[in-house]
Tab-separated table of C-alpha atoms in Angstrom:
chain	number	residue	atom	x	y	z
K	1	UNK	CA	0.021	0.001	-0.021
K	2	UNK	CA	2.605	2.482	0.910
K	3	UNK	CA	5.367	0.989	-1.413
K	4	UNK	CA	4.763	4.257	-3.173
K	5	UNK	CA	6.375	6.146	-0.406
K	6	UNK	CA	9.470	3.901	-0.679
K	7	UNK	CA	9.536	4.785	-4.258
K	8	UNK	CA	9.137	8.535	-3.632
K	9	UNK	CA	11.879	8.449	-1.131
K	10	UNK	CA	14.227	6.461	-3.443
K	11	UNK	CA	13.680	8.978	-6.316
K	12	UNK	CA	14.164	11.997	-3.997
K	13	UNK	CA	17.112	10.865	-1.971
K	14	UNK	CA	18.693	8.118	-4.065
K	15	UNK	CA	21.921	6.792	-2.560
K	16	UNK	CA	20.964	8.096	1.032
K	17	UNK	CA	18.466	5.300	1.006
K	18	UNK	CA	20.644	2.459	1.705
K	19	UNK	CA	18.124	-0.479	1.561
K	20	UNK	CA	14.471	-0.925	1.466
K	21	UNK	CA	12.058	-3.896	2.044
K	22	UNK	CA	8.451	-4.545	2.167
K	23	UNK	CA	7.201	-7.443	4.155
K	24	UNK	CA	3.625	-8.295	5.237
K	25	UNK	CA	2.415	-4.800	4.415
K	26	UNK	CA	5.205	-3.124	6.381
K	27	UNK	CA	7.620	-0.883	4.524
K	28	UNK	CA	11.073	-0.210	5.794
K	29	UNK	CA	13.742	2.118	4.695
K	30	UNK	CA	17.223	2.111	6.188
K	31	UNK	CA	18.521	5.550	5.541
K	32	UNK	CA	21.654	7.712	5.986
K	33	UNK	CA	21.840	9.135	9.566
K	34	UNK	CA	23.213	12.324	8.240
K	35	UNK	CA	20.055	12.944	6.461
K	36	UNK	CA	17.777	11.645	9.272
K	37	UNK	CA	16.284	15.163	9.876
K	38	UNK	CA	16.043	16.151	6.138
K	39	UNK	CA	14.072	12.792	5.321
K	40	UNK	CA	11.809	13.286	8.283
K	41	UNK	CA	10.866	16.823	7.193
K	42	UNK	CA	10.320	15.732	3.619
K	43	UNK	CA	7.912	12.838	4.840
K	44	UNK	CA	5.830	15.222	6.791
K	45	UNK	CA	5.675	18.016	4.173
K	46	UNK	CA	5.496	16.253	0.942
K	47	UNK	CA	1.852	16.149	-0.086
K	48	UNK	CA	2.103	12.547	-1.458
K	49	UNK	CA	3.558	11.210	1.875
K	50	UNK	CA	1.951	13.588	4.321
K	51	UNK	CA	3.165	11.571	7.379
K	52	UNK	CA	1.492	13.642	9.895
K	53	UNK	CA	1.575	11.214	12.806
K	54	UNK	CA	4.615	10.257	14.809
K	55	UNK	CA	4.002	6.664	16.011
K	56	UNK	CA	6.984	5.380	17.689
K	57	UNK	CA	10.734	5.912	18.104
K	58	UNK	CA	13.074	3.386	19.504
K	59	UNK	CA	16.388	1.765	19.188
K	60	UNK	CA	17.891	-1.619	18.881
K	61	UNK	CA	21.498	-2.738	19.996
K	62	UNK	CA	23.216	-5.222	17.613
K	63	UNK	CA	26.362	-5.572	19.771
K	64	UNK	CA	28.535	-8.342	18.312
K	65	UNK	CA	26.115	-9.001	15.429
K	66	UNK	CA	26.222	-5.817	13.266
K	67	UNK	CA	28.242	-2.862	12.808
K	68	UNK	CA	27.185	0.157	13.149
K	69	UNK	CA	25.995	-1.083	16.468
K	70	UNK	CA	22.815	0.960	17.170
K	71	UNK	CA	19.728	1.020	14.908
K	72	UNK	CA	17.256	3.798	15.699
K	73	UNK	CA	13.784	2.828	14.388
K	74	UNK	CA	11.142	5.359	13.517
K	75	UNK	CA	7.498	4.542	12.867
K	76	UNK	CA	5.302	7.040	10.956
K	77	UNK	CA	1.682	6.969	9.831
K	78	UNK	CA	-0.271	9.346	7.636
K	79	UNK	CA	-3.978	10.002	8.430
K	80	UNK	CA	-4.543	11.784	5.273
K	81	UNK	CA	-3.172	8.896	2.925
K	82	UNK	CA	-3.512	6.144	5.523
K	83	UNK	CA	-0.306	4.663	5.004
K	84	UNK	CA	2.768	3.861	7.249
K	85	UNK	CA	6.516	3.708	6.943
K	86	UNK	CA	9.331	2.502	9.219
K	87	UNK	CA	12.758	4.264	9.021
K	88	UNK	CA	15.907	2.893	10.470
K	89	UNK	CA	19.258	4.627	10.773
K	90	UNK	CA	22.417	2.803	11.996
K	91	UNK	CA	24.729	4.655	14.103
K	92	UNK	CA	27.600	4.080	16.648
K	93	UNK	CA	30.726	1.669	16.761
K	94	UNK	CA	31.281	-1.289	18.888
K	95	UNK	CA	32.746	0.834	21.692
K	96	UNK	CA	29.483	3.053	21.463
K	97	UNK	CA	31.324	6.032	20.203
K	98	UNK	CA	29.369	8.348	18.057
K	99	UNK	CA	25.916	7.301	19.107
K	100	UNK	CA	24.069	10.451	18.003
K	101	UNK	CA	21.499	11.463	15.446
K	102	UNK	CA	19.501	14.599	14.854
K	103	UNK	CA	16.526	15.078	17.167
K	104	UNK	CA	13.084	15.091	15.354
K	105	UNK	CA	11.187	17.095	18.023
K	106	UNK	CA	11.398	20.161	15.536
K	107	UNK	CA	9.325	17.948	13.100
K	108	UNK	CA	6.946	16.133	15.441
K	109	UNK	CA	6.680	17.499	18.873
K	110	UNK	CA	5.660	14.212	20.091
K	111	UNK	CA	9.094	12.808	19.602
K	112	UNK	CA	10.315	14.557	22.610
K	113	UNK	CA	9.611	11.854	25.351
K	114	UNK	CA	10.504	9.007	22.903
K	115	UNK	CA	13.811	10.434	22.465
K	116	UNK	CA	14.231	10.993	26.047
K	117	UNK	CA	13.346	7.325	26.676
K	118	UNK	CA	15.757	6.276	23.988
K	119	UNK	CA	18.512	8.297	25.426
K	120	UNK	CA	17.630	6.976	28.805
K	121	UNK	CA	17.741	3.169	27.861
K	122	UNK	CA	20.206	3.119	25.035
K	123	UNK	CA	22.330	6.379	25.385
K	124	UNK	CA	21.484	7.637	21.917
K	125	UNK	CA	22.137	11.376	21.852
K	126	UNK	CA	19.805	13.404	20.054
K	127	UNK	CA	21.452	16.638	18.681
K	128	UNK	CA	19.198	19.539	19.058
K	129	UNK	CA	16.731	17.966	21.552
K	130	UNK	CA	15.381	20.744	23.807
K	131	UNK	CA	15.566	18.733	27.088
K	132	UNK	CA	17.643	15.542	26.874
K	133	UNK	CA	17.316	14.102	30.463
K	134	UNK	CA	16.632	10.748	31.765
K	135	UNK	CA	12.717	10.049	31.836
K	136	UNK	CA	12.318	6.717	33.260
K	137	UNK	CA	15.292	5.800	35.426
K	138	UNK	CA	16.571	8.252	38.349
K	139	UNK	CA	19.277	10.774	37.591
K	140	UNK	CA	21.838	8.855	39.775
K	141	UNK	CA	21.718	5.788	37.419
K	142	UNK	CA	25.052	5.305	35.726
K	143	UNK	CA	25.011	3.443	32.310
K	144	UNK	CA	22.288	2.695	29.870
K	145	UNK	CA	20.306	-0.378	31.038
K	146	UNK	CA	19.096	-1.734	27.644
K	147	UNK	CA	22.537	-1.725	26.051
K	148	UNK	CA	23.685	-5.460	25.534
K	149	UNK	CA	26.766	-4.772	27.518
K	150	UNK	CA	24.899	-3.431	30.626
K	151	UNK	CA	25.352	-6.386	33.134
K	152	UNK	CA	22.053	-8.207	33.588
K	153	UNK	CA	22.386	-8.529	37.289
K	154	UNK	CA	23.706	-5.133	38.132
K	155	UNK	CA	21.403	-2.939	40.399
K	156	UNK	CA	21.997	0.520	41.472
K	157	UNK	CA	20.128	1.047	44.710
K	158	UNK	CA	19.116	4.576	45.853
K	159	UNK	CA	19.023	3.498	49.568
K	160	UNK	CA	21.235	1.272	51.459
K	161	UNK	CA	19.942	-2.465	51.378
K	162	UNK	CA	19.275	-4.021	54.722
K	163	UNK	CA	21.505	-7.058	55.326
K	164	UNK	CA	19.218	-9.484	56.984
K	165	UNK	CA	20.939	-12.666	58.237
K	166	UNK	CA	17.923	-14.666	59.162
K	167	UNK	CA	15.968	-14.737	55.893
K	168	UNK	CA	13.178	-17.033	55.800
K	169	UNK	CA	13.737	-20.319	53.556
K	170	UNK	CA	11.976	-19.235	50.409
K	171	UNK	CA	13.703	-15.930	50.296
K	172	UNK	CA	17.339	-16.451	49.807
K	173	UNK	CA	20.163	-14.277	48.630
K	174	UNK	CA	19.421	-15.053	44.949
K	175	UNK	CA	15.630	-14.486	45.473
K	176	UNK	CA	13.268	-13.719	42.665
K	177	UNK	CA	12.824	-16.009	39.749
K	178	UNK	CA	15.881	-15.855	37.562
K	179	UNK	CA	14.427	-17.964	34.962
K	180	UNK	CA	16.558	-16.524	32.068
K	181	UNK	CA	19.815	-16.880	33.936
K	182	UNK	CA	19.486	-20.427	34.154
K	183	UNK	CA	19.573	-21.141	30.505
K	184	UNK	CA	21.211	-18.151	29.006
K	185	UNK	CA	24.625	-16.627	29.369
K	186	UNK	CA	24.680	-13.079	30.283
K	187	UNK	CA	27.217	-10.372	30.947
K	188	UNK	CA	27.820	-10.382	34.680
K	189	UNK	CA	28.470	-7.257	36.811
K	190	UNK	CA	31.637	-7.253	38.933
K	191	UNK	CA	29.609	-7.488	42.128
K	192	UNK	CA	26.338	-9.430	42.489
K	193	UNK	CA	24.052	-7.609	44.706
I	1	UNK	CA	-12.516	-14.091	76.548
I	2	UNK	CA	-10.446	-15.687	74.135
I	3	UNK	CA	-8.863	-14.729	70.847
I	4	UNK	CA	-7.360	-17.417	68.422
I	5	UNK	CA	-6.122	-17.885	65.024
I	6	UNK	CA	-3.768	-20.253	63.173
I	7	UNK	CA	-4.298	-22.999	65.812
I	8	UNK	CA	-3.324	-21.168	69.063
I	9	UNK	CA	-5.540	-19.689	71.523
I	10	UNK	CA	-4.553	-16.929	73.942
I	11	UNK	CA	-6.504	-16.185	77.121
I	12	UNK	CA	-6.938	-12.568	77.119
I	13	UNK	CA	-9.673	-11.938	80.039
I	14	UNK	CA	-10.008	-14.474	82.763
I	15	UNK	CA	-13.446	-14.267	84.567
I	16	UNK	CA	-13.987	-15.215	88.072
I	17	UNK	CA	-16.781	-16.024	90.531
I	18	UNK	CA	-16.235	-12.721	92.421
I	19	UNK	CA	-17.169	-10.538	89.501
I	20	UNK	CA	-13.678	-9.315	88.806
I	21	UNK	CA	-11.551	-10.023	85.552
I	22	UNK	CA	-7.877	-10.112	85.504
I	23	UNK	CA	-5.457	-9.901	82.758
I	24	UNK	CA	-1.915	-8.840	81.796
I	25	UNK	CA	-1.727	-5.369	80.659
I	26	UNK	CA	0.439	-6.462	77.622
I	27	UNK	CA	-2.154	-8.974	76.522
I	28	UNK	CA	-5.110	-6.602	76.757
I	29	UNK	CA	-3.037	-3.855	74.801
I	30	UNK	CA	-2.279	-6.636	72.025
I	31	UNK	CA	-5.677	-7.693	71.873
I	32	UNK	CA	-6.757	-4.114	71.322
I	33	UNK	CA	-4.087	-3.529	68.760
I	34	UNK	CA	-4.842	-6.645	66.660
I	35	UNK	CA	-8.493	-5.464	66.232
I	36	UNK	CA	-8.003	-2.049	65.263
I	37	UNK	CA	-5.436	-2.121	62.451
I	38	UNK	CA	-5.311	1.239	60.759
I	39	UNK	CA	-3.866	0.551	57.354
I	40	UNK	CA	-1.815	2.656	54.873
I	41	UNK	CA	-2.051	1.078	51.474
I	42	UNK	CA	1.035	1.745	49.377
I	43	UNK	CA	-0.376	0.508	46.175
I	44	UNK	CA	1.737	0.277	43.003
I	45	UNK	CA	0.638	-2.308	40.615
I	46	UNK	CA	-1.937	-5.085	39.504
I	47	UNK	CA	-2.231	-6.523	42.978
I	48	UNK	CA	-4.284	-3.493	43.782
I	49	UNK	CA	-7.201	-5.313	42.145
I	50	UNK	CA	-7.050	-8.145	44.786
I	51	UNK	CA	-6.788	-5.489	47.437
I	52	UNK	CA	-9.718	-3.724	46.412
I	53	UNK	CA	-11.642	-7.200	46.276
I	54	UNK	CA	-10.378	-7.659	49.790
I	55	UNK	CA	-11.581	-4.305	50.927
I	56	UNK	CA	-15.057	-4.659	49.358
I	57	UNK	CA	-17.992	-6.352	50.793
I	58	UNK	CA	-17.489	-9.894	49.513
I	59	UNK	CA	-14.440	-10.582	51.402
I	60	UNK	CA	-14.881	-7.668	53.806
I	61	UNK	CA	-11.682	-6.845	55.654
I	62	UNK	CA	-13.774	-4.781	58.011
I	63	UNK	CA	-14.584	-8.074	59.841
I	64	UNK	CA	-11.132	-7.940	61.280
I	65	UNK	CA	-11.115	-4.483	62.425
I	66	UNK	CA	-8.933	-3.510	59.424
I	67	UNK	CA	-11.396	-1.159	58.021
I	68	UNK	CA	-10.295	2.501	57.737
I	69	UNK	CA	-7.475	3.202	55.254
I	70	UNK	CA	-5.466	6.277	56.517
I	71	UNK	CA	-3.958	8.426	53.705
I	72	UNK	CA	-1.169	9.456	56.037
I	73	UNK	CA	1.466	7.195	57.343
I	74	UNK	CA	1.507	9.056	60.757
I	75	UNK	CA	-2.027	7.881	61.562
I	76	UNK	CA	-1.609	4.223	60.483
I	77	UNK	CA	0.043	1.234	61.961
I	78	UNK	CA	-0.135	-1.380	59.208
I	79	UNK	CA	1.612	-0.682	56.036
I	80	UNK	CA	0.395	-2.655	52.813
I	81	UNK	CA	2.902	-2.894	50.224
I	82	UNK	CA	0.713	-4.047	47.371
I	83	UNK	CA	2.637	-4.441	44.021
I	84	UNK	CA	6.029	-4.098	42.563
I	85	UNK	CA	8.479	-1.757	44.144
I	86	UNK	CA	11.088	-0.262	41.771
I	87	UNK	CA	14.566	1.031	42.837
I	88	UNK	CA	13.202	4.598	42.217
I	89	UNK	CA	10.255	3.902	44.621
I	90	UNK	CA	12.400	2.511	47.343
I	91	UNK	CA	13.452	5.668	49.017
I	92	UNK	CA	9.870	6.835	49.215
I	93	UNK	CA	8.723	3.543	50.645
I	94	UNK	CA	11.489	3.677	53.360
I	95	UNK	CA	10.551	7.249	54.213
I	96	UNK	CA	6.910	6.480	54.649
I	97	UNK	CA	7.854	3.477	56.732
I	98	UNK	CA	9.933	5.735	59.133
I	99	UNK	CA	7.169	8.081	59.437
I	100	UNK	CA	4.777	5.696	60.860
I	101	UNK	CA	4.427	5.601	64.556
I	102	UNK	CA	5.220	2.413	66.640
I	103	UNK	CA	3.942	-0.126	66.875
I	104	UNK	CA	4.045	-0.539	63.063
I	105	UNK	CA	3.521	-3.681	60.873
I	106	UNK	CA	4.420	-4.382	57.282
I	107	UNK	CA	2.402	-6.660	54.995
I	108	UNK	CA	4.053	-7.743	51.744
I	109	UNK	CA	1.122	-8.403	49.444
I	110	UNK	CA	1.848	-10.639	46.526
I	111	UNK	CA	5.174	-12.135	45.062
I	112	UNK	CA	6.503	-8.759	43.810
I	113	UNK	CA	6.575	-7.177	47.009
I	114	UNK	CA	7.763	-10.363	48.762
I	115	UNK	CA	10.774	-11.231	46.451
I	116	UNK	CA	10.529	-9.298	43.218
I	117	UNK	CA	8.706	-11.927	41.478
I	118	UNK	CA	9.878	-12.437	37.855
I	119	UNK	CA	11.187	-8.972	37.701
I	120	UNK	CA	14.837	-9.747	37.900
I	121	UNK	CA	16.530	-6.536	36.385
I	122	UNK	CA	18.047	-3.391	36.819
I	123	UNK	CA	14.799	-1.551	37.776
I	124	UNK	CA	12.982	-3.638	40.421
I	125	UNK	CA	13.625	-4.029	44.122
I	126	UNK	CA	14.022	-7.805	44.745
I	127	UNK	CA	11.519	-7.815	47.760
I	128	UNK	CA	10.651	-4.891	50.021
I	129	UNK	CA	12.514	-6.602	53.030
I	130	UNK	CA	15.512	-5.380	51.249
I	131	UNK	CA	14.634	-1.865	52.392
I	132	UNK	CA	12.073	-2.332	55.421
I	133	UNK	CA	11.411	-5.262	57.893
I	134	UNK	CA	8.310	-7.215	56.819
I	135	UNK	CA	5.917	-8.974	59.247
I	136	UNK	CA	3.715	-11.160	56.816
I	137	UNK	CA	4.646	-12.324	53.298
I	138	UNK	CA	1.642	-13.376	51.090
I	139	UNK	CA	2.969	-14.867	47.972
I	140	UNK	CA	0.811	-15.258	44.892
I	141	UNK	CA	0.395	-13.278	41.595
I	142	UNK	CA	-1.762	-11.955	42.774
I	143	UNK	CA	-2.718	-13.880	46.032
I	144	UNK	CA	-6.211	-14.900	46.291
I	145	UNK	CA	-8.286	-12.952	48.811
I	146	UNK	CA	-8.489	-16.050	50.981
I	147	UNK	CA	-4.705	-16.069	51.158
I	148	UNK	CA	-4.717	-12.386	52.155
I	149	UNK	CA	-7.271	-13.140	54.924
I	150	UNK	CA	-5.018	-15.968	56.086
I	151	UNK	CA	-2.168	-13.390	56.128
I	152	UNK	CA	-4.199	-10.959	58.082
I	153	UNK	CA	-5.231	-13.451	60.688
I	154	UNK	CA	-1.599	-14.568	61.009
I	155	UNK	CA	-0.588	-10.896	61.573
I	156	UNK	CA	-3.249	-10.508	64.132
I	157	UNK	CA	-1.982	-13.838	65.877
I	158	UNK	CA	1.472	-12.500	65.616
I	159	UNK	CA	0.473	-9.165	67.176
I	160	UNK	CA	-1.281	-11.024	70.042
I	161	UNK	CA	1.675	-13.068	70.848
I	162	UNK	CA	4.049	-10.085	70.630
I	163	UNK	CA	5.882	-12.001	67.774
I	164	UNK	CA	7.917	-9.816	65.273
I	165	UNK	CA	9.595	-12.570	63.375
I	166	UNK	CA	8.494	-12.697	59.591
I	167	UNK	CA	5.927	-15.254	58.694
I	168	UNK	CA	4.777	-16.639	55.240
I	169	UNK	CA	1.463	-17.590	54.161
I	170	UNK	CA	1.932	-21.218	52.886
I	171	UNK	CA	0.548	-21.914	49.402
I	172	UNK	CA	-2.494	-24.400	49.503
I	173	UNK	CA	-0.475	-26.948	47.505
I	174	UNK	CA	3.115	-27.434	48.185
I	175	UNK	CA	5.053	-26.711	44.841
I	176	UNK	CA	7.874	-29.201	45.833
I	177	UNK	CA	5.428	-32.138	45.874
I	178	UNK	CA	4.395	-31.292	42.341
I	179	UNK	CA	7.798	-30.466	41.126
I	180	UNK	CA	8.013	-33.717	39.090
I	181	UNK	CA	5.179	-32.401	36.804
I	182	UNK	CA	6.930	-29.089	35.954
I	183	UNK	CA	9.065	-28.453	33.097
I	184	UNK	CA	12.569	-28.740	33.865
I	185	UNK	CA	14.820	-26.103	32.684
I	186	UNK	CA	18.201	-26.999	31.511
I	187	UNK	CA	20.550	-25.427	33.916
I	188	UNK	CA	23.872	-24.123	32.474
I	189	UNK	CA	26.954	-24.749	34.542
I	190	UNK	CA	27.637	-21.629	36.452
I	191	UNK	CA	31.295	-22.023	36.676
I	192	UNK	CA	32.877	-19.160	34.893
């Protein structure tokens, strides 16, 4: 349905559209991160695209599987034309240098909190964002928890934890239900709290 | 006059033929305490639905003297922690606990409050007893109102006995008995 949008993008931006695919009605374009803001503005303003609804923005960490390591994913929808598109931009190297991309707040104001969340969880820096702070985690939190190199068992408590020697039997030091940790390897923190 | 629960019976007032009744002051005080639990509900997650069921007429928490929720910790003596507590909320929870006047009791409602439940990650506190002492744990996701009533009776019993050690409401069926029927997860060797 919205394959036409991909055609328009390809004819307008040419080599800056790295690859496209359409599967199950979802149309995806991987674009040059340098042109991220320009493409977004074009998609909103072009009368044939008319992407007037910002749906979602998030990131994926492909550590060890793909370089550039991070993929910023943007979903858009047009109420006028009733079509959708997904944009991806790949940024950052394996040591998480250069994880930055243009902010889309000037294009869709709704992008504000999504970009803050993406910054909070993945440490993607959005250039030109008006207020790039953590949104879910507390300001004292160090690191970015959804990066694949964040230790799975690392917690950063705000208050000192009680050390209770006489725990009841069902609640040991390794309490909780670490189902995933039994079957998967995971990056471990230096200290296990 | 007797008060009981969980199989034990404690004699609070002893009548006599002369028209006098004798008791120990502590026993009388504890008896009064256990039937006037003013609660502070610290409700954060889906267990709140079961808490509402508990408080509503079908299960009727008011039967046990735990009727009036106080929305100030300074006026309450039972803290219900209902739901998942995140690391970010832990200082607030601790502060509320510290504001309560003695004697104060804490009720961990549901698996998340008891031990973190299946949230095993950077954001969730693995059980509120990491931050504040707990009197009664009620596991369940969410616990049945019957289990919560069991926990409330257990707490009343503990108050009557002056016992502050933590207690757990036992599941109706022991999971270890049924362990053979469960799917076994292949455990990787933890030697690294």
